[in-house]
Amino acid sequence: IMSHKPTVAPALADEATRAQSINFEIDVGESFRKHNPDLCAAYGKTPMTRDYAENGKAARFYRQKEASLAHGYPATLLLQGGLLYATAFYTARAQGLPNPHLFFKSHWFDWIQFFKRGAAIGVFGGLVLGTVLFGDTEISLRRIRSRYNRLKYVERYEATEGQPIPFTNK
């Protein structure tokens, strides 16, 4: 059996050896960007073309800012402070203090009654009113539902003495 080796014209052989000796570096991405500027104009500006490093950016933002967005802080904090002062003024007026604006200097000021009213009206009432006026009620309701579901799950987990609980939405 004879082996057959194809013959190549000498000019083509020189061209082939020269092409093999050159290292070509082709950047397909850069070439695509040059030839398709209309497709690449919005790259990185839409949710579909985000970088992998930005995937958790929204989650990190909401982890830090969700409570203040939900309850409308710092405006709610100012409202709560105003309501606390108003409850102190109301308590001093109800006691009959001569100058209710200086309640904190009075020896006879009823601090226990003020703490009761302040907790109910100033803190809790201010939080609810500030959430409705300045906050995002949808986020607040989702946060409440999440806390409730977590507490319900803990109660069910403790009731089964640590056994796995099948997931049900009951």
C-alpha positions as a printed NumPy array, in Angstrom:
array([[  0.   ,   0.   ,   0.   ],
       [  1.325,   3.35 ,  -0.967],
       [  0.644,   6.484,   1.035],
       [ -0.511,   9.392,  -0.948],
       [  0.595,  12.838,   0.172],
       [ -1.188,  15.706,  -1.535],
       [  0.986,  18.256,  -3.145],
       [  0.429,  21.95 ,  -2.526],
       [  1.518,  24.715,  -4.789],
       [  4.638,  26.43 ,  -3.403],
       [  2.949,  29.864,  -3.139],
       [  0.06 ,  28.463,  -1.12 ],
       [  2.437,  26.523,   1.133],
       [  4.307,  29.722,   2.034],
       [  1.004,  31.498,   2.75 ],
       [ -0.158,  28.65 ,   5.017],
       [  3.067,  28.555,   7.057],
       [  3.013,  32.339,   7.442],
       [ -0.634,  32.274,   8.628],
       [  0.164,  29.564,  11.159],
       [  3.024,  31.558,  12.624],
       [  0.898,  34.713,  13.253],
       [ -1.086,  34.809,  16.524],
       [ -4.481,  36.292,  15.855],
       [ -6.327,  37.874,  18.76 ],
       [ -9.897,  38.591,  17.839],
       [-12.152,  40.358,  20.35 ],
       [-15.612,  39.266,  19.291],
       [-17.307,  41.546,  21.822],
       [-15.502,  44.643,  20.588],
       [-16.17 ,  43.713,  16.993],
       [-19.858,  43.195,  17.74 ],
       [-20.027,  46.557,  19.538],
       [-18.484,  48.345,  16.551],
       [-20.784,  46.745,  14.006],
       [-24.01 ,  46.939,  16.077],
       [-24.053,  50.269,  17.939],
       [-27.861,  50.392,  17.986],
       [-28.082,  47.109,  19.908],
       [-25.335,  48.032,  22.356],
       [-26.451,  51.598,  23.134],
       [-28.595,  50.541,  26.119],
       [-26.309,  47.758,  27.365],
       [-26.052,  47.845,  31.139],
       [-29.023,  50.19 ,  31.467],
       [-31.812,  47.624,  31.473],
       [-32.63 ,  44.957,  34.096],
       [-31.859,  42.206,  31.586],
       [-28.22 ,  43.26 ,  31.069],
       [-27.075,  43.889,  34.648],
       [-23.695,  42.767,  35.778],
       [-23.534,  39.796,  38.154],
       [-22.085,  42.023,  40.871],
       [-25.308,  44.062,  40.9  ],
       [-27.676,  41.152,  41.498],
       [-27.83 ,  41.666,  45.26 ],
       [-27.797,  45.455,  45.109],
       [-31.57 ,  45.844,  45.506],
       [-31.672,  43.274,  48.306],
       [-28.921,  45.097,  50.207],
       [-30.697,  48.44 ,  49.73 ],
       [-34.044,  47.138,  51.   ],
       [-32.401,  45.353,  53.927],
       [-31.033,  48.68 ,  55.124],
       [-33.858,  51.021,  54.108],
       [-37.043,  48.924,  54.203],
       [-38.155,  49.961,  57.693],
       [-37.659,  53.668,  57.073],
       [-39.46 ,  53.446,  53.729],
       [-42.332,  51.456,  55.212],
       [-42.933,  53.736,  58.185],
       [-42.029,  57.075,  56.608],
       [-39.087,  58.001,  58.795],
       [-37.82 ,  60.682,  59.621],
       [-41.188,  62.469,  59.261],
       [-42.883,  59.819,  61.431],
       [-40.264,  60.352,  64.136],
       [-41.076,  64.059,  64.237],
       [-44.789,  63.237,  64.411],
       [-44.187,  60.83 ,  67.304],
       [-42.158,  63.465,  69.153],
       [-44.919,  66.007,  68.667],
       [-47.546,  63.581,  69.911],
       [-45.427,  62.753,  72.964],
       [-45.164,  66.431,  73.798],
       [-48.908,  66.822,  73.271],
       [-49.663,  63.928,  75.648],
       [-47.364,  65.492,  78.253],
       [-49.141,  68.83 ,  77.827],
       [-52.555,  67.129,  78.063],
       [-51.508,  65.249,  81.215],
       [-50.264,  68.484,  82.82 ],
       [-53.504,  70.315,  81.9  ],
       [-55.604,  67.458,  83.286],
       [-53.685,  67.707,  86.568],
       [-54.241,  71.433,  86.734],
       [-50.59 ,  72.482,  86.742],
       [-50.231,  76.273,  86.56 ],
       [-47.934,  76.262,  83.506],
       [-48.414,  73.052,  81.49 ],
       [-45.573,  73.957,  79.085],
       [-43.069,  73.483,  81.927],
       [-44.372,  70.066,  82.947],
       [-40.874,  68.585,  83.203],
       [-39.943,  71.057,  85.96 ],
       [-43.001,  70.336,  88.052],
       [-42.567,  68.103,  91.078],
       [-46.236,  67.028,  90.953],
       [-46.299,  65.951,  87.313],
       [-47.896,  62.497,  86.911],
       [-45.148,  60.658,  85.034],
       [-46.846,  57.26 ,  85.221],
       [-49.983,  58.549,  83.504],
       [-47.807,  60.31 ,  80.938],
       [-45.911,  57.072,  80.151],
       [-49.203,  55.218,  79.672],
       [-50.631,  57.874,  77.371],
       [-47.306,  58.458,  75.664],
       [-46.852,  54.775,  74.82 ],
       [-50.379,  54.414,  73.472],
       [-50.817,  57.73 ,  71.687],
       [-47.331,  59.091,  71.117],
       [-45.385,  55.986,  70.161],
       [-47.891,  53.469,  68.799],
       [-50.446,  55.98 ,  67.488],
       [-47.686,  58.106,  65.966],
       [-46.202,  55.044,  64.271],
       [-49.535,  54.02 ,  62.73 ],
       [-50.463,  57.573,  61.724],
       [-46.986,  58.272,  60.34 ],
       [-47.052,  55.031,  58.358],
       [-50.379,  55.968,  56.81 ],
       [-49.416,  59.581,  56.111],
       [-45.732,  59.362,  55.189],
       [-44.863,  55.7  ,  54.684],
       [-45.648,  52.911,  52.264],
       [-48.533,  50.884,  53.652],
       [-47.986,  48.027,  51.199],
       [-44.449,  47.405,  52.468],
       [-45.673,  47.754,  56.063],
       [-48.41 ,  45.17 ,  55.582],
       [-45.931,  42.776,  53.962],
       [-43.581,  43.229,  56.929],
       [-46.424,  42.542,  59.392],
       [-47.493,  39.445,  57.452],
       [-43.899,  38.205,  57.351],
       [-43.445,  38.596,  61.131],
       [-46.781,  36.865,  61.769],
       [-45.871,  33.928,  59.526],
       [-42.487,  33.609,  61.218],
       [-44.064,  33.539,  64.694],
       [-46.689,  31.061,  63.514],
       [-43.951,  28.808,  62.12 ],
       [-41.993,  28.965,  65.408],
       [-45.113,  28.001,  67.372],
       [-45.791,  25.077,  65.02 ],
       [-42.132,  24.005,  65.231],
       [-42.195,  24.049,  69.029],
       [-45.506,  22.146,  69.048],
       [-43.979,  19.275,  67.047],
       [-40.933,  19.153,  69.348],
       [-38.399,  19.841,  66.626],
       [-39.758,  17.44 ,  64.018],
       [-39.772,  18.745,  60.431],
       [-42.978,  20.492,  59.473],
       [-44.344,  19.944,  55.971],
       [-44.86 ,  23.274,  54.237],
       [-48.513,  24.264,  54.131],
       [-50.009,  27.676,  53.794],
       [-52.513,  27.246,  56.634]])
